[in-house]
């Protein structure tokens, strides 16, 4: 950390935008987080008729302010990265673009309704800011447990869907259109609603036989929930045990610095070059 | 694998249809899988009035094409097996017949509604194609855990049903016909809906006493769900531990070849004769 | 088992009624089981208006036949036990009386509605017949696990009720009478419906603030369910582990014979006297 | 315990009010518990219109009696503690005041509706009386397990909320106002109702595409529930194992005495001075 290298303004900006270890970087992240959450709340309020009609101008101006802030951030991100194309076509690069552009498009096309959805994507950006490093470390076992149980949960979900299709067809034949089971896809939808114990009640069996089969579906669904839960908890317990036996090497600290070239993160504190692309790292 | 034996066209066809280790066998399985899923989607679309009235002819023709394909496959399966009766009366043999025949019957009897259900059985055939070997290996622990907890889950389900019958009768007496609890079977149905936390809301208690007892039923149901989940996860963890202690003999590879005579699968790669019936195996 | 003792008809009848090890005893249990289940189905059908009006006489006669059969059984049970008072005031003795008597009372008082409930108690008798010995052995761990987690589950349920009362009051103040939250008890009922994820939907929040708090209640309820499940599965796993370490003494066979004097069961096969009261046991 | 010291009436009263080890202290706690529960039932009954109109005077008088009892208790608590300010601004001190004061305010302002909520806070006092020492000891593992899984459950809840916001926006766009998804906040509310498997059914998707996405939401919610359950049960099992390996020092008995000065509890039986503030302890 004692090493001080000549850093251009671009490198400084890179550190502020992409990293969270310096005070300026932390401040940037906090401001960005607040902006994103504000923006999401604005999108929500805009959809409420009574609020939109009262405060339409205020909401419109706020949205423009946020859009411009996001645009500046987007450009800054492109400038400070060595290979902009890598950022632009990365997952977060696309999310950043999609969540910034709707307001500009609305200028050309008019306030298209469906663009609101794109703005909701801004919420995904929260994941980047939080970097979730601290939490991800904590929930590493969980991620491993979920990975280990992936295949079993797939088989399980596959079985649930097959059961839903077959029982849905049976319910369609028993209950019929007059009781709301208008067609097979709707019956299958009802069957999923029931198997997952959600039970909206917008469609409900009326005939005694239908109610009997519905009872079986419910008890089945109630029993089925034990399977993924059992798998995850056993696998998770397994992960914890395995970890205990391994020597702990958590004393190696990985910082949140990200490479200017390839955006790779989690470098060791004493690393001078990116482990991924060999690019020189600046503090 | 170096052993090459004189194989008739029947044996070749057998390999394509019943096995998945050769490229031709894999291709056959993939095509069959697509056909089955297409056919299920057609059955679903046919039940949607608005779609059926528009595309009736297209759906009808597609259904005929699929029925004829399935018929050819069914006949091919009979021809290539040494003892056709064994295939015909096997589980999948019956499923195959039932899911092929409805369209032919509709020629004689007219489009009988209830035949759609039989066509939904085609979905069960998916299990055979996938053979689920890879997954079943992975979820072997799960199957063992479910087997080990079978007796306990039966006792549990039995207790749930008794509780539902007794509390259902009580609710019938308290709420009565005027609040939707028209008769005891319907009250028992309501009780199962509530115990399993589905809660359609088509029937709901109206009297204070009824709502009080309903609250008890809900809390009971909420607590009860812990039991099967606890059993499955503990048994599953148990299975995992037992497995670890046993010597692993997973280096013996079992292929997906199936015997021409008795349809038994999971032969060892170097097996020349079926472990089940002694029939010669061809590669 | 080679020992044959002079047994009176009373002892023989006792063996048939109270035990399940002899062929006659097994036959008696099977017949009783069928009678009970038939009787429960009759009680259910009787409550269905359309069925009752059609087959009133048939149902009435069947009910009389079953009532007389149960009466004979009740008297036989009293005669064959040495201390009848012990049987009469035992749990099953009371259940037997309550589930037999309604039809006789209806002669005097007329078909009183509420007596149907008493007849549903017959279902509890199923537990005795099954004796559930085989299953209880299997689920002994489960019973121990539930016992071990009793205190924790009580605290948990207590906390759930307090949360329901406080949040119910809050919802009553926010939503008020005009949205179906007519009074605090009803709001608490709604809160339990929501916390347990049943969600009937007969009462649902209409105001934005109400829906926001309802969301919190739901997420809370969704998280809370993890607690009893976690407790039961951990305790159950614990029980299984403890059991493994103990020496297994399951080679001692306990038969289903029950003492003529005190009705105690689970005597060892070679026992000549009741371990509970010292009464001579007959094979 | 053999040590007897000169104790003033204030010390005696302190022991009765704050402690549960003496017969008088136990009696006080039981009476207080009954008073609180009675008071909560009164608050509930008062909100039921039909009961309130019939028994208005009775309910009013009972409420005054309870308020006065609570006032006396509150004053006694202030008098007997050495540093009253410490009690007054403690959590329970504020709860005590808030749950006593509403009736007095209603004299000045008239029967304000919202004050009922404050009276429901009385229920929180139950926690103090029970002191829950016995139970908390039993569920210590549980508390530790919940603490250990706090970070993971936070990440999990955070993910659930993000999913609800994004899917809620999507559903708003698909279903639109005409099907009850009036605005984004309401759609998000619906999404939480569905993800948690509550399913009120006051809002339900009507379009085929909406029902398809709703099915995905349900299956997701159904799978998600496995995560917190798995975490809690694995952590809980972990806690139990850790405990076993540690030497048990539960033979040190901590009594329920509370220091007159700082209200700290759980002193060792042979302690003469408070471990927290050094104040002399009286038996």
Tab-separated table of C-alpha atoms in Angstrom, chain A residues 115-212:
chain	number	residue	atom	x	y	z
A	115	UNK	CA	-40.467	1.340	-21.495
A	116	UNK	CA	-41.260	1.511	-17.767
A	117	UNK	CA	-40.203	-2.122	-17.538
A	118	UNK	CA	-36.737	-1.285	-18.813
A	119	UNK	CA	-36.338	1.324	-16.110
A	120	UNK	CA	-37.153	-1.306	-13.482
A	121	UNK	CA	-33.997	-3.081	-14.647
A	122	UNK	CA	-32.074	-0.360	-12.815
A	123	UNK	CA	-32.722	-2.410	-9.725
A	124	UNK	CA	-30.326	-5.058	-11.026
A	125	UNK	CA	-27.547	-2.464	-10.838
A	126	UNK	CA	-27.871	-2.548	-7.067
A	127	UNK	CA	-26.170	-5.922	-7.116
A	128	UNK	CA	-23.043	-4.394	-8.650
A	129	UNK	CA	-22.810	-1.543	-6.188
A	130	UNK	CA	-23.217	-3.702	-3.143
A	131	UNK	CA	-20.702	-5.991	-4.806
A	132	UNK	CA	-22.118	-8.286	-2.168
A	133	UNK	CA	-18.575	-9.359	-1.449
A	134	UNK	CA	-19.035	-9.388	2.288
A	135	UNK	CA	-22.334	-11.234	2.046
A	136	UNK	CA	-21.293	-13.594	-0.720
A	137	UNK	CA	-18.390	-14.713	1.425
A	138	UNK	CA	-20.870	-15.437	4.177
A	139	UNK	CA	-23.270	-17.264	1.924
A	140	UNK	CA	-20.661	-19.162	-0.032
A	141	UNK	CA	-21.811	-22.403	1.572
A	142	UNK	CA	-25.316	-21.581	0.477
A	143	UNK	CA	-24.262	-21.049	-3.132
A	144	UNK	CA	-22.336	-24.334	-3.093
A	145	UNK	CA	-25.303	-26.113	-1.531
A	146	UNK	CA	-27.594	-24.754	-4.228
A	147	UNK	CA	-25.127	-25.785	-6.932
A	148	UNK	CA	-24.806	-29.279	-5.472
A	149	UNK	CA	-28.583	-29.714	-5.365
A	150	UNK	CA	-29.188	-28.217	-8.831
A	151	UNK	CA	-29.564	-31.535	-10.670
A	152	UNK	CA	-31.929	-32.967	-8.059
A	153	UNK	CA	-34.042	-29.832	-7.942
A	154	UNK	CA	-34.298	-29.893	-11.757
A	155	UNK	CA	-35.602	-33.469	-11.709
A	156	UNK	CA	-37.985	-32.422	-8.960
A	157	UNK	CA	-39.301	-29.379	-10.869
A	158	UNK	CA	-39.615	-31.493	-14.009
A	159	UNK	CA	-41.734	-34.013	-12.082
A	160	UNK	CA	-43.883	-31.177	-10.660
A	161	UNK	CA	-44.598	-29.872	-14.173
A	162	UNK	CA	-45.515	-33.331	-15.495
A	163	UNK	CA	-47.844	-33.887	-12.525
A	164	UNK	CA	-49.399	-30.452	-13.143
A	165	UNK	CA	-50.011	-31.188	-16.838
A	166	UNK	CA	-51.570	-34.613	-16.240
A	167	UNK	CA	-53.699	-33.593	-13.228
A	168	UNK	CA	-54.631	-30.346	-14.993
A	169	UNK	CA	-55.996	-32.338	-17.934
A	170	UNK	CA	-57.922	-34.617	-15.578
A	171	UNK	CA	-59.449	-31.601	-13.769
A	172	UNK	CA	-60.421	-30.058	-17.132
A	173	UNK	CA	-62.319	-33.233	-18.009
A	174	UNK	CA	-64.006	-33.475	-14.583
A	175	UNK	CA	-64.903	-29.854	-13.918
A	176	UNK	CA	-65.301	-28.547	-17.466
A	177	UNK	CA	-65.875	-25.063	-18.753
A	178	UNK	CA	-68.925	-24.315	-16.613
A	179	UNK	CA	-66.800	-24.330	-13.426
A	180	UNK	CA	-63.999	-22.124	-14.706
A	181	UNK	CA	-61.676	-24.810	-16.058
A	182	UNK	CA	-62.147	-23.303	-19.536
A	183	UNK	CA	-59.269	-25.102	-21.266
A	184	UNK	CA	-56.299	-27.341	-20.506
A	185	UNK	CA	-53.668	-24.567	-20.159
A	186	UNK	CA	-55.930	-22.828	-17.609
A	187	UNK	CA	-56.430	-26.135	-15.751
A	188	UNK	CA	-52.685	-26.670	-15.668
A	189	UNK	CA	-52.328	-23.117	-14.318
A	190	UNK	CA	-54.895	-23.955	-11.610
A	191	UNK	CA	-52.978	-27.141	-10.827
A	192	UNK	CA	-49.723	-25.206	-10.321
A	193	UNK	CA	-51.571	-22.654	-8.155
A	194	UNK	CA	-52.789	-25.542	-5.999
A	195	UNK	CA	-49.640	-27.700	-5.943
A	196	UNK	CA	-47.550	-24.755	-4.749
A	197	UNK	CA	-50.168	-24.099	-2.016
A	198	UNK	CA	-50.734	-20.555	-3.327
A	199	UNK	CA	-54.462	-21.086	-3.884
A	200	UNK	CA	-55.824	-17.841	-5.376
A	201	UNK	CA	-59.375	-19.168	-5.455
A	202	UNK	CA	-60.225	-17.406	-8.747
A	203	UNK	CA	-60.777	-20.918	-10.098
A	204	UNK	CA	-61.967	-23.540	-7.610
A	205	UNK	CA	-63.448	-27.004	-8.166
A	206	UNK	CA	-67.239	-27.198	-7.711
A	207	UNK	CA	-68.060	-30.867	-8.286
A	208	UNK	CA	-67.552	-33.422	-5.475
A	209	UNK	CA	-65.202	-35.506	-7.639
A	210	UNK	CA	-63.229	-32.374	-8.579
A	211	UNK	CA	-62.908	-31.418	-4.929
A	212	UNK	CA	-61.755	-34.920	-4.077
